[in-house]
Coordinates of C-alpha atoms in Angstrom, one line a residue:
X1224 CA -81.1 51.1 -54.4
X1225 CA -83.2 49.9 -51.5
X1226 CA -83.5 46.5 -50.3
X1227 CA -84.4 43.8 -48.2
X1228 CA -83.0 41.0 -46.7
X1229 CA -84.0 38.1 -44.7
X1230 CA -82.3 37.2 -41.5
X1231 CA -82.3 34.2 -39.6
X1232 CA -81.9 34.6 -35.7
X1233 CA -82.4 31.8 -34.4
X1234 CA -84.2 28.6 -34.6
X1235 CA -88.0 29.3 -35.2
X1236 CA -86.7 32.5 -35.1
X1237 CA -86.1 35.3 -38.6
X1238 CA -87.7 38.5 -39.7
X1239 CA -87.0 40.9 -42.2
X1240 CA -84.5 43.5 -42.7
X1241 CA -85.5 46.7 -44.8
X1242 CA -82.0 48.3 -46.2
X1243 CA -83.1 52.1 -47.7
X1244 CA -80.0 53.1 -49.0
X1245 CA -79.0 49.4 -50.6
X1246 CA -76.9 46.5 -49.1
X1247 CA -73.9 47.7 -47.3
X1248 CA -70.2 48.2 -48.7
X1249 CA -68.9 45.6 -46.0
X1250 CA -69.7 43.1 -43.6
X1251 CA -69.2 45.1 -40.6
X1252 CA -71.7 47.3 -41.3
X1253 CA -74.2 45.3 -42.2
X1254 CA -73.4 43.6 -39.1
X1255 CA -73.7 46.8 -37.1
X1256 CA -77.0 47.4 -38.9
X1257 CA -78.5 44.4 -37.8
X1258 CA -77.4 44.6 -34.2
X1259 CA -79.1 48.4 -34.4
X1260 CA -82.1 46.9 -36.1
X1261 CA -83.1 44.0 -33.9
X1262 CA -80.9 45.6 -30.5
X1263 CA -78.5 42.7 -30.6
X1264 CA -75.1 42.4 -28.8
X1265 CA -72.1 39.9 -28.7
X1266 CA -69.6 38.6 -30.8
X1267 CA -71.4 36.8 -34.1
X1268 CA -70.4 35.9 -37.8
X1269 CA -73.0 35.9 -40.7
X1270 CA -73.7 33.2 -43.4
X1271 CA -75.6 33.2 -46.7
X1272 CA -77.0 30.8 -48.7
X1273 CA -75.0 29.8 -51.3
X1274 CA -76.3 28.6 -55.0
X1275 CA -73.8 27.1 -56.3
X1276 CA -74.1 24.8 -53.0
X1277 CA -77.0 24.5 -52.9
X1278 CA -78.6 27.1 -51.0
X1279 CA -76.5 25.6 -48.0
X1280 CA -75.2 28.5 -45.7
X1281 CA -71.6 29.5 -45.6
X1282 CA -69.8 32.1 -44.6
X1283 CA -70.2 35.5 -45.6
X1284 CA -66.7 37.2 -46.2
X1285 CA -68.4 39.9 -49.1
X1286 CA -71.6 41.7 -49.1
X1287 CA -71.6 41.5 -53.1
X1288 CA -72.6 37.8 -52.3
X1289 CA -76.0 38.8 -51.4
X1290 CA -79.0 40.9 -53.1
X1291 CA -82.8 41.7 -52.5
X1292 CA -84.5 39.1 -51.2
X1293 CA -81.4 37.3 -49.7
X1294 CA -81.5 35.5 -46.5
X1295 CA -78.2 35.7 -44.1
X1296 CA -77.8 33.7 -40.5
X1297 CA -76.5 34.9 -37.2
X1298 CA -74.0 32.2 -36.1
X1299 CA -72.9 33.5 -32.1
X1300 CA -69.7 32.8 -31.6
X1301 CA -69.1 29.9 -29.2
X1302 CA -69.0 30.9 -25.3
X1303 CA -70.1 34.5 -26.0
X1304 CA -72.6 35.1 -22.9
X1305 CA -73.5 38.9 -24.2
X1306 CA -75.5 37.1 -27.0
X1307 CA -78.8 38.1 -27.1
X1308 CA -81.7 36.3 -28.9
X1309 CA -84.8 36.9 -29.3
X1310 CA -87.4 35.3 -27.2
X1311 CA -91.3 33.7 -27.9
X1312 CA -92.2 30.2 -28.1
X1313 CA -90.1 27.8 -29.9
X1314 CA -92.7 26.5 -31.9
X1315 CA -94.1 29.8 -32.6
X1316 CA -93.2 31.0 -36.2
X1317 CA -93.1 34.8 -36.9
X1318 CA -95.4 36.3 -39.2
X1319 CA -94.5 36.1 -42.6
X1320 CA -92.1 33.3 -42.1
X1321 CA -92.0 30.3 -44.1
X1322 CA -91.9 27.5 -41.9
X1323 CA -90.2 25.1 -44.6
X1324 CA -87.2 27.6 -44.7
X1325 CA -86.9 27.4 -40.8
X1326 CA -86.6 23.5 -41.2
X1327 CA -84.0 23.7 -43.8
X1328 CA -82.2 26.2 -41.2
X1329 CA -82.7 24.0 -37.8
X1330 CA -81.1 21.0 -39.9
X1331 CA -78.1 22.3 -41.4
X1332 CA -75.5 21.1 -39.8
X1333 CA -72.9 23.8 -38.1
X1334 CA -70.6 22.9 -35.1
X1335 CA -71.1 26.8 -33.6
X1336 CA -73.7 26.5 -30.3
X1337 CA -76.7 29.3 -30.7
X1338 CA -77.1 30.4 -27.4
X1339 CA -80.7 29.9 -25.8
X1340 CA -82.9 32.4 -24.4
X1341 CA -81.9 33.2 -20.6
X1342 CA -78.6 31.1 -21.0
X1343 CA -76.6 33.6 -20.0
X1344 CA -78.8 34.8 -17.1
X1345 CA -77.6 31.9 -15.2
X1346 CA -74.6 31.0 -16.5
X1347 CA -72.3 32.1 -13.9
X1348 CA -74.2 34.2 -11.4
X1349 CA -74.2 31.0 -9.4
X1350 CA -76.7 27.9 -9.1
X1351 CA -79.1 29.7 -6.4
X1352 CA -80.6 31.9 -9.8
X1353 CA -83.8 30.6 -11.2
X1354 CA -83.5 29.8 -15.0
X1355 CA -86.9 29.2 -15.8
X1356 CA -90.2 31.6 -15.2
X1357 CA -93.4 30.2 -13.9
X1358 CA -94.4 27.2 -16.9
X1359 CA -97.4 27.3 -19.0
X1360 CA -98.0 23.8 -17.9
X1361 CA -97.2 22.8 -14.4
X1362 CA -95.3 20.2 -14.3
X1363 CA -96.1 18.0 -11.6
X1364 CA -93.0 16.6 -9.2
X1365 CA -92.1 12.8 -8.6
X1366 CA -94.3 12.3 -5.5
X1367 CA -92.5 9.5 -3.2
X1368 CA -93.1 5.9 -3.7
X1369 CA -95.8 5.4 -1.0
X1370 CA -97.9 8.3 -2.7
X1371 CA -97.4 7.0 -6.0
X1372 CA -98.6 3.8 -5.9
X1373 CA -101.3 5.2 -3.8
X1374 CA -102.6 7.3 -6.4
X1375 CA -101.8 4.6 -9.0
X1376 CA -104.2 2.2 -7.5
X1377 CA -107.1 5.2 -7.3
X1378 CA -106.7 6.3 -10.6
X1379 CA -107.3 2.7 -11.4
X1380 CA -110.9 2.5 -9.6
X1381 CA -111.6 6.0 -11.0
X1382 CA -111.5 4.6 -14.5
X1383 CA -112.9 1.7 -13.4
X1384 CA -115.7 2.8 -11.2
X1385 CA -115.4 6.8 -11.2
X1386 CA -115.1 6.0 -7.2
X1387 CA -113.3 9.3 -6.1
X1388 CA -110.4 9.1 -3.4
X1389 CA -111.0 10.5 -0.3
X1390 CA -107.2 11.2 0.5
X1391 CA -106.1 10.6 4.8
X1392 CA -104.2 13.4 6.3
X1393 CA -100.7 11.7 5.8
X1394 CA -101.6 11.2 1.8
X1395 CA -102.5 14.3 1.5
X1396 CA -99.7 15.9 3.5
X1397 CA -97.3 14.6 1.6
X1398 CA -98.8 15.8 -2.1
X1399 CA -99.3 19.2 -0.8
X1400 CA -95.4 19.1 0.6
X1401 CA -94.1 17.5 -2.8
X1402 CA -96.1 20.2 -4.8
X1403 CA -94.9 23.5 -2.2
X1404 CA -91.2 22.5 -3.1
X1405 CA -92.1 22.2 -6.7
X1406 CA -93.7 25.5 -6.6
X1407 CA -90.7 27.3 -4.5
X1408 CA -88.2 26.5 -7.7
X1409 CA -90.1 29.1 -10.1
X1410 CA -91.7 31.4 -7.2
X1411 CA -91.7 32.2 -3.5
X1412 CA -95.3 33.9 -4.1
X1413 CA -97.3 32.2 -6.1
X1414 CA -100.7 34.3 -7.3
X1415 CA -104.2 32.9 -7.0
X1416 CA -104.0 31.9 -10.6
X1417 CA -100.5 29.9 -10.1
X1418 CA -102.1 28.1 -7.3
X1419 CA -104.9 27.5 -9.9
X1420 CA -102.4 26.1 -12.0
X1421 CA -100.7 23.8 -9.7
X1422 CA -104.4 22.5 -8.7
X1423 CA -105.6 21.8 -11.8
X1424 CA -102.7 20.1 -12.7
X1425 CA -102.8 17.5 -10.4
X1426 CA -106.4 16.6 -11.2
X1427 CA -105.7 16.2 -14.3
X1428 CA -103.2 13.9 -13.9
X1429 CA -104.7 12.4 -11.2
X1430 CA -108.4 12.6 -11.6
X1431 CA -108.8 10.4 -8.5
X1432 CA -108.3 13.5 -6.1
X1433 CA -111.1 15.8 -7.7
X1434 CA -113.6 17.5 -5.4
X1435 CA -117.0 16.0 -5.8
X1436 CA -118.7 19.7 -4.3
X1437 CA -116.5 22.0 -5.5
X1438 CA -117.3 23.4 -9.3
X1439 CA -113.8 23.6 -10.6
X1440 CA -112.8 20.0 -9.0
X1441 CA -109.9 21.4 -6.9
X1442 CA -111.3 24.1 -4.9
X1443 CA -110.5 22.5 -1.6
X1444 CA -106.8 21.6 -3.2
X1445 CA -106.1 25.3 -4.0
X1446 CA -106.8 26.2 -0.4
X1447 CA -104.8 23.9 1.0
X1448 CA -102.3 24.6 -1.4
X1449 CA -102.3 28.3 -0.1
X1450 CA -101.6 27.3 3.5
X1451 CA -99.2 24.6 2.7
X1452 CA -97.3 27.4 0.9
X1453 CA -97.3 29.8 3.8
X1454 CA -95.8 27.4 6.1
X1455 CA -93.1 26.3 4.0
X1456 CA -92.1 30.2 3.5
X1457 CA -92.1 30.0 7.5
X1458 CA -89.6 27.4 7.3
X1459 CA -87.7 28.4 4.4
X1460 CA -87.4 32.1 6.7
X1461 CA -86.0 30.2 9.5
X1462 CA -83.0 28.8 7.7
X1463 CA -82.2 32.4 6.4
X1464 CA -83.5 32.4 2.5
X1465 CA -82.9 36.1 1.6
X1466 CA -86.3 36.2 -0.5
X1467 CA -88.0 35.8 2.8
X1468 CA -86.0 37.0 5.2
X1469 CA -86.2 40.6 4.2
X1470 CA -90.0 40.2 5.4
X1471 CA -89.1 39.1 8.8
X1472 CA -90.3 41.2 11.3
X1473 CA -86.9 41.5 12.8
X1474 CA -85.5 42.9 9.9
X1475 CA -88.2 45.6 9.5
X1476 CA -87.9 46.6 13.0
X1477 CA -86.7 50.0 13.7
X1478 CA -86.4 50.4 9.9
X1479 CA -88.0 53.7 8.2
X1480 CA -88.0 52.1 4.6
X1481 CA -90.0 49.1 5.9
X1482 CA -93.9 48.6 7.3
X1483 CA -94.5 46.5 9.3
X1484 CA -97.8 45.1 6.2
X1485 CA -95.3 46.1 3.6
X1486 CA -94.2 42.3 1.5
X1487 CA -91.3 42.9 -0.6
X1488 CA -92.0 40.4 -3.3
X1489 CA -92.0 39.8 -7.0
X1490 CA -94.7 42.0 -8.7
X1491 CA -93.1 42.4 -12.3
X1492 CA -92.9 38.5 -13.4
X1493 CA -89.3 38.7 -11.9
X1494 CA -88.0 34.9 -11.5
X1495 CA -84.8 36.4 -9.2
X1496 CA -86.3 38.4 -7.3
X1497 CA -83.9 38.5 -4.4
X1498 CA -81.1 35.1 -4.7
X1499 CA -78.8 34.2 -2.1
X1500 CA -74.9 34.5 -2.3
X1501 CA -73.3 32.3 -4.7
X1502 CA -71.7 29.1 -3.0
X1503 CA -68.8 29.9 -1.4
X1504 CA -69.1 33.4 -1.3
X1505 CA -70.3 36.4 1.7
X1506 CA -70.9 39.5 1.9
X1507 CA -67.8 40.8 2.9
X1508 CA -65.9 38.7 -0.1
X1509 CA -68.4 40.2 -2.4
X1510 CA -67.9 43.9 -1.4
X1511 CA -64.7 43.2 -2.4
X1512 CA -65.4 42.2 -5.5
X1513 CA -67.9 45.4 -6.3
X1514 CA -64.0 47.6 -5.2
X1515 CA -62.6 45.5 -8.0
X1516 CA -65.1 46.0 -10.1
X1517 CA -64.7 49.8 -9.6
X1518 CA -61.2 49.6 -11.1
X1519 CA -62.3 47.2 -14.0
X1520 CA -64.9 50.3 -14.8
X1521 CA -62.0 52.6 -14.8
X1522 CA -60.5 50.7 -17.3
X1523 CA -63.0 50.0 -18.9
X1524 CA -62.3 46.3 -19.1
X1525 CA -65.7 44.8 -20.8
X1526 CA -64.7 41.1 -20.3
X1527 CA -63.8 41.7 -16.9
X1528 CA -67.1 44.0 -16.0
X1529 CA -69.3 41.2 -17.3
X1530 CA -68.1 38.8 -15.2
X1531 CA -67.9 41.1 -11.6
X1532 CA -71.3 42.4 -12.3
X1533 CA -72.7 38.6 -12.8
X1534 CA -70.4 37.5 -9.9
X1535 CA -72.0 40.4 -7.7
X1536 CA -75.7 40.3 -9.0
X1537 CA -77.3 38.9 -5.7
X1538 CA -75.3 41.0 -3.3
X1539 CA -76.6 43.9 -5.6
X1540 CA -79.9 43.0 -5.6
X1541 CA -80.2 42.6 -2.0
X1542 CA -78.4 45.6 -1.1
X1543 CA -81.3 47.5 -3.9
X1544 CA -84.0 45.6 -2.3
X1545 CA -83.5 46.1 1.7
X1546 CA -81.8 50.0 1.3
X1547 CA -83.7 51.1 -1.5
X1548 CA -80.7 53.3 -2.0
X1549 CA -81.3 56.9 -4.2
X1550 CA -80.1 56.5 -7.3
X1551 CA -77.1 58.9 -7.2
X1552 CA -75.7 56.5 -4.4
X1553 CA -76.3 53.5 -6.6
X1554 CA -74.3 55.4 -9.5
X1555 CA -71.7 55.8 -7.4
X1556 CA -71.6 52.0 -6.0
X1557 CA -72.2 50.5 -9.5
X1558 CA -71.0 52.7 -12.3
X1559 CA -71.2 49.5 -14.5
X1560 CA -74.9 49.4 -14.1
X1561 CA -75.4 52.4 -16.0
X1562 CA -74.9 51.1 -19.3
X1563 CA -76.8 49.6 -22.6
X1564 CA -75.0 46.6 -22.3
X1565 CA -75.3 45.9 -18.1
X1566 CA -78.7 46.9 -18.6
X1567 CA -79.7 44.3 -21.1
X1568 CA -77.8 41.6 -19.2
X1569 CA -79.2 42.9 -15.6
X1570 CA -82.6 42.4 -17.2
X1571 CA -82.1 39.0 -18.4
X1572 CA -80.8 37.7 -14.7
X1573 CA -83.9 39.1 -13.5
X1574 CA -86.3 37.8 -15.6
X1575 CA -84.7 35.4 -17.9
X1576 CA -85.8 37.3 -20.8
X1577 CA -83.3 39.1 -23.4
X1578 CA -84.4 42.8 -23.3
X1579 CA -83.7 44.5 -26.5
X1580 CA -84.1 41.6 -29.0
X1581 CA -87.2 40.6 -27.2
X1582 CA -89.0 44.3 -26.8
X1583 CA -87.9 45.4 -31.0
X1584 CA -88.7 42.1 -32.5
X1585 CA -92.2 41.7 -30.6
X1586 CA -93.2 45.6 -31.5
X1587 CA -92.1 45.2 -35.4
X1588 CA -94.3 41.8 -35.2
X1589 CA -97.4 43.7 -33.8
X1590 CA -96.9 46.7 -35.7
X1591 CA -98.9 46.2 -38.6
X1592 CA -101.8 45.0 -36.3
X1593 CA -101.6 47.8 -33.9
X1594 CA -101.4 50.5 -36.7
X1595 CA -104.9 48.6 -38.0
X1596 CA -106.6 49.2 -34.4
X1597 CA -105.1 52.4 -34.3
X1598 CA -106.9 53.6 -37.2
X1599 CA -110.4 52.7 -36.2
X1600 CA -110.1 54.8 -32.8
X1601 CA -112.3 57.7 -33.1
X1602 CA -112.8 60.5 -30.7
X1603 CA -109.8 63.0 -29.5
X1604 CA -107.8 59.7 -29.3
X1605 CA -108.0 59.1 -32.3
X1606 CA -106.7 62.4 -33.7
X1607 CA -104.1 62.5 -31.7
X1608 CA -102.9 58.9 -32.6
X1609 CA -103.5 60.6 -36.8
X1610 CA -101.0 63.1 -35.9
X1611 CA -98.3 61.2 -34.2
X1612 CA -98.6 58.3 -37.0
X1613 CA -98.8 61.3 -39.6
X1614 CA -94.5 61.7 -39.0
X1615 CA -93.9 58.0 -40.5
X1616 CA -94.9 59.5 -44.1
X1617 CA -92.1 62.0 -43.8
X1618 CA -89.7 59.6 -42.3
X1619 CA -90.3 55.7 -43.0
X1620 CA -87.7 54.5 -41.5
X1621 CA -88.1 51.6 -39.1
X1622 CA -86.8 53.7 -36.2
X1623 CA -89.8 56.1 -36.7
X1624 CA -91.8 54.0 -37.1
X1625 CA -91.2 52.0 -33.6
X1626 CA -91.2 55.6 -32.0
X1627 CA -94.8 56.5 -33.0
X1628 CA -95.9 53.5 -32.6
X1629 CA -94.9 53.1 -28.9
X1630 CA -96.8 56.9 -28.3
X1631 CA -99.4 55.7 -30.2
X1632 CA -99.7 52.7 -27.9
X1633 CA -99.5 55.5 -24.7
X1634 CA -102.5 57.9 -26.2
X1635 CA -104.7 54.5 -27.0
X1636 CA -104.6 53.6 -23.3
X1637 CA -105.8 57.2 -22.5
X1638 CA -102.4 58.1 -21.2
X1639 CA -100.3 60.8 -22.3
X1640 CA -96.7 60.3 -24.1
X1641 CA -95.7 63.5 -22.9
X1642 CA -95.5 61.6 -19.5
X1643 CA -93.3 58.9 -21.3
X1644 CA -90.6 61.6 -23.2
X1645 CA -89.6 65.0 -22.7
X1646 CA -88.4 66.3 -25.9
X1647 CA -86.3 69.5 -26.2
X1648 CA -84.5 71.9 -28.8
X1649 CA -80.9 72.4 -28.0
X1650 CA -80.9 75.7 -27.3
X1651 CA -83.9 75.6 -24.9
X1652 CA -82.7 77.3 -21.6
X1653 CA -85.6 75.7 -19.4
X1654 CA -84.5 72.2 -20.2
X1655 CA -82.1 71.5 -17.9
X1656 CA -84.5 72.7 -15.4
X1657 CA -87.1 70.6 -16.3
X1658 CA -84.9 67.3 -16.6
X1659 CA -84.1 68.1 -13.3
X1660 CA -87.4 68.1 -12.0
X1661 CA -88.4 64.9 -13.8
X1662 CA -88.8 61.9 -11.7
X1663 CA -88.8 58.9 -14.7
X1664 CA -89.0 59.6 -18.6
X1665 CA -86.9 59.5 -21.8
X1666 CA -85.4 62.8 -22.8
X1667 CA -84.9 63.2 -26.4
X1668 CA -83.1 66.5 -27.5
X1669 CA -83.0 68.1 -30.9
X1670 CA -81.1 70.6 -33.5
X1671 CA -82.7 74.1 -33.9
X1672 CA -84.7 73.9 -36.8
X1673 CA -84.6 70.0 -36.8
X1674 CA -86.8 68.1 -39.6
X1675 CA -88.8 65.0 -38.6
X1676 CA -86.6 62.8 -40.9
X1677 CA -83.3 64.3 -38.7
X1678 CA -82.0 62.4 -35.9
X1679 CA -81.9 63.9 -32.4
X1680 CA -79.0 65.3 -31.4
X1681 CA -79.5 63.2 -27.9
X1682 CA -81.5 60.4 -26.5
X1683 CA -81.6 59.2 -22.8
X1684 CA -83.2 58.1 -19.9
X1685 CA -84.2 60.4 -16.9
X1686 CA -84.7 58.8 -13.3
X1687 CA -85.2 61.1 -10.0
X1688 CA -83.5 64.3 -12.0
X1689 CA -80.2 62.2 -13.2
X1690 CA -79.4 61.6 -16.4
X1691 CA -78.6 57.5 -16.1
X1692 CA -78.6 57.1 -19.8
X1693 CA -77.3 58.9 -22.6
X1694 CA -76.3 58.4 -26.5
X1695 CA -79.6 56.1 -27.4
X1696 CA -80.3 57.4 -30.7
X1697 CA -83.8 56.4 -30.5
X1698 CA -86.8 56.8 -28.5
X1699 CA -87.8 53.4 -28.9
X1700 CA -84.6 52.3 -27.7
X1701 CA -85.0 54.3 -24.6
X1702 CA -88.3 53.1 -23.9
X1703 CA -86.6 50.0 -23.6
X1704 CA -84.0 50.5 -21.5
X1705 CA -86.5 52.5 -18.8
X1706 CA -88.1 49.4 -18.9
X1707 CA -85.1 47.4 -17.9
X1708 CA -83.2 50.5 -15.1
X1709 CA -87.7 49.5 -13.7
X1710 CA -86.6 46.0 -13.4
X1711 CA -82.8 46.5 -12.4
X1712 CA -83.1 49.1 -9.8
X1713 CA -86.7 47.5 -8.2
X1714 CA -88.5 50.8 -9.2
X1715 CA -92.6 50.9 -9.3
X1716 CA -94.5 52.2 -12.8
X1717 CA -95.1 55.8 -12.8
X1718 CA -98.7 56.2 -12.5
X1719 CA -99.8 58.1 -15.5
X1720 CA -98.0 55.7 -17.5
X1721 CA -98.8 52.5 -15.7
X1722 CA -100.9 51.0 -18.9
X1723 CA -97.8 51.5 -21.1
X1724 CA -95.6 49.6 -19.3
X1725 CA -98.2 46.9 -18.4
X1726 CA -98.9 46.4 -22.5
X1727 CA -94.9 46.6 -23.4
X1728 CA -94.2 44.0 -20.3
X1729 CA -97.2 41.6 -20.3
X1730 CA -97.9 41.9 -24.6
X1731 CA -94.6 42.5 -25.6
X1732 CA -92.0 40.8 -23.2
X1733 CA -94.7 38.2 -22.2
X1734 CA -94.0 38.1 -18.6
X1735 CA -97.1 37.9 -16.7
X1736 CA -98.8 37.8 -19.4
X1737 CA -102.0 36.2 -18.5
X1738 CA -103.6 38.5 -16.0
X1739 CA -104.3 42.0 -17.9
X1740 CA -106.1 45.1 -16.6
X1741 CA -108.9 45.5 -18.7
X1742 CA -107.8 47.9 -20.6
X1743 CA -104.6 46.1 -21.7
X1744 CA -106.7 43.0 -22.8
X1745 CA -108.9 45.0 -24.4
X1746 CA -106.0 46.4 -26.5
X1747 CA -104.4 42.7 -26.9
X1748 CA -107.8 41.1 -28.1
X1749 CA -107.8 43.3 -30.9
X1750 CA -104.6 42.5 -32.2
X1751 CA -106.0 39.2 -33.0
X1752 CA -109.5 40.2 -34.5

């Protein structure tokens, strides 16, 4: 008998679980079938609330405890680093949550420690990785004591008078220096908007500095800004930071890979873009930690992978970076790369941001939105999106569902899926051809005579010809991984699919998320007519 359960992930944080075929036998399978559901990893326990307790939570040792409707809570096991939440907004509720239940959740008491978002990204990859993207709110830094009581005593006649402070060259100097190394902690290139940010920021708190000519009040601030920032880079490249020394001229010199106009620089929303060496560490101590990783992989010695690949992440990431190696020579230098797991946790260095958990939760929470806008396209569009949404009626599963959805998405953006993931038959003789010949894409192989409600025999990822990925079960899971191997091996969108991945990383994954092609807002708008 089918059913559905509630599960709590997090504080803020819980969505629901539909069960088909019932409740299962034991607690290890329903524990594998949330991890499949919601692409979790790590080591966790689940509770339930209990009645004759008072819908407290305890332990769950029996899946007879529970029924329809229950709601069960993921309690991470203390230290586990492989735990992956999802992430949105703290204060953010998901749809169809009831807030009140949330409160009961985030007050009852439990000594385990829920892991936050991007905790493990920086947990022991050393203190030179960023652990926060670029704020919604800049926060402004402690400007010295000179400045402050400068600006103090402004403010003061501002409110007073509205007389605006005509800042001298030392003031002035000395704002612009304390907001460059404030801005250098999140990125090394901040964006027009950023700098728009930073500017309006310190008007705001300091309405005393705002530009009598200029229509937005910090015009003049945001160009000084600007040039402020390109010296301190200067600076910053003299002293040997690795973000910026890879653009030094001397290190594109004689180089084939490089041009002389070419900036290697975040373009993705990546907050480690390129990190120095852990303290204490070099590059020849590191290569010898990537040969000892090599044996671990041999071994295949999780505990000890995890913790060479997060030891080794900047010397990887530089090495990706300046060689731009092929990606057979990468499989053969990192092995450990080429896995679901290293690929989730890759991401989440890079970005902060849990992969899986992040890109499944966010698409079921749309869903229901986009399949509304989906059914008002007209046009060819719009009968291609009937038929690809026409295989959820055979197989309603939420697998399926998340698969034709993601095409769906591809076809609304006038790009073609087809681009996205190659699908076969088994016996097809041409296939292996054809994977061969495929730069980027998710290949999806099925049975002979295969129905829709049958899964594929084979699910992986494709990159320059080699099969990096394999055994993903689901397109949707694939898609997600691509996204990360993008991320992980400094890869640019394909082209013809360059849409897609803007809407899965900017809607989805929320990074970058506020400048959009037009086509992208267009699509987001409309999720929240």
């Amino acid at each position: 008998m089918a059913a559905t359960i509630r599960v709590v992930l997090g504080v803020n944080d819980a969505s629901k679980l539909a069960l088909p075929t019932g409740i299962p036998g034991s607690v290890a399978d329903l524990k594998e079938e949330i991890k499949r559901h919601f692409g979790l990893s790590g080591n966790f326990r689940l509770q339930y609330r209990d009645t004759e307790f008072d819908n407290e939570f305890v332990n769950l040792s029996c899946t007879s405890d529970i029924k329809d409707k229950s709601t069960v809570k993921i309690i991470y096991l203390t230290n586990d680093t492989n735990a992956s939440l999802p992430h949105h907004e703290p204060t953010a509720s998901p749809q169809g949550v009831d807030n009140t239940s949330l409160s009961s959740f985030s007050s009852t008491s439990d000594t385990d420690i829920l892991s936050s978002p991007g905790s493990s990204a920086s947990a022991s990859s050393g203190s030179s990785l960023r652990s926060q993207p670029w704020p919604h709110t800049f926060p402004l830094p402690q400007f010295n004591y000179e400045v402050d009581v400068q600006l103090e005593k402004a403010n003061l006649a501002f409110h007073n008078s509205g007389t605006l402070l005509c800042p001298s060259t030392k003031l002035k100097s000395a704002i612009l220096e304390s907001l460059a190394s404030e801005i250098i902690k999140y990125k090394m290139y901040p964006s027009s908007a950023d700098l728009d940010d930073v500017s309006q920021a310190l008007i705001t708190k300091h309405p005393c500095l705002k530009e009598q000519g200029s229509v937005s009040g910090y015009y003049g601030w945001k160009i000084s800004l600007k040039y402020k920032m390109a010296n301190y880079r200067t600076r910053l490249r003299g002293i040997g930071c690795p973000e910026l020394s890879i653009n030094a001229m001397k290190e594109k010199d004689g180089s084939l890979n490089h041009s002389p106009n070419q900036v290697k620089k975040p373009r993705k929303a990546e907050v480690n873009y390129c990190p120095g060496y852990p303290a204490g560490e070099s590059k020849e101590s590191l290569e010898a930690e990537r040969q000892a990783l090599l044996v671990e992989v041999k071994k295949k010695n999780q505990e000890q992978i995890k913790n060479k690949m997060e030891r080794t992440f900047a010397y990887r990431r530089q090495e990706i970076i300046q060689d731009m190696p092929f990606i057979t020579e990468l499989r053969s230098r990192w092995p450990a790369l080429f896995s679901e797991r290293e690929v989730d946790a890759e991401f989440a260095r890079i970005t902060t941001v849990p992969l899986r958990s992040t890109f499944m939760f966010q698409l079921d929470r749309h869903t229901d939105n986009l399949l509304k806008v989906f059914r008002k396209k007209g046009g060819a569009a719009g009968q291609k999106i009937k038929v690809i949404l026409a295989a959820m009626d055979k197989d309603p599963s939420i697998e399926k569902r998340r698969d034709c959805v993601l095409k769906a998405v591809s076809v609304y953006l006038n790009e073609d899926p087809q681009h996205l993931i190659k699908e076969y038959m088994d016996l097809d003789p041409g296939a292996k051809k054809d994977m061969e010949e495929t730069m980027m894409g998710v290949y999806v192989i099925w049975h002979e005579g295969a129905e829709d409600t049958d899964q594929a025999e084979d699910v992986g990822i494709i990159i320059e010809g080699v099969e990096v990925l394999q055994g993903l079960r689901y397109f949707a899971n694939g898609c997600a991984l691509l996204l990360g191997l993008i991320y992980s091996l400094n890869l640019s969108y394909p082209k013809d699919l360059r849409y897609t991945f803007e809407f899965v990383q900017k809607v989805l994954l929320d990074l970058d998320g506020n400048r959009m092609s037009a086509k992208v807002q267009v699509l987001k708008n409309r999720l929240h007519e």
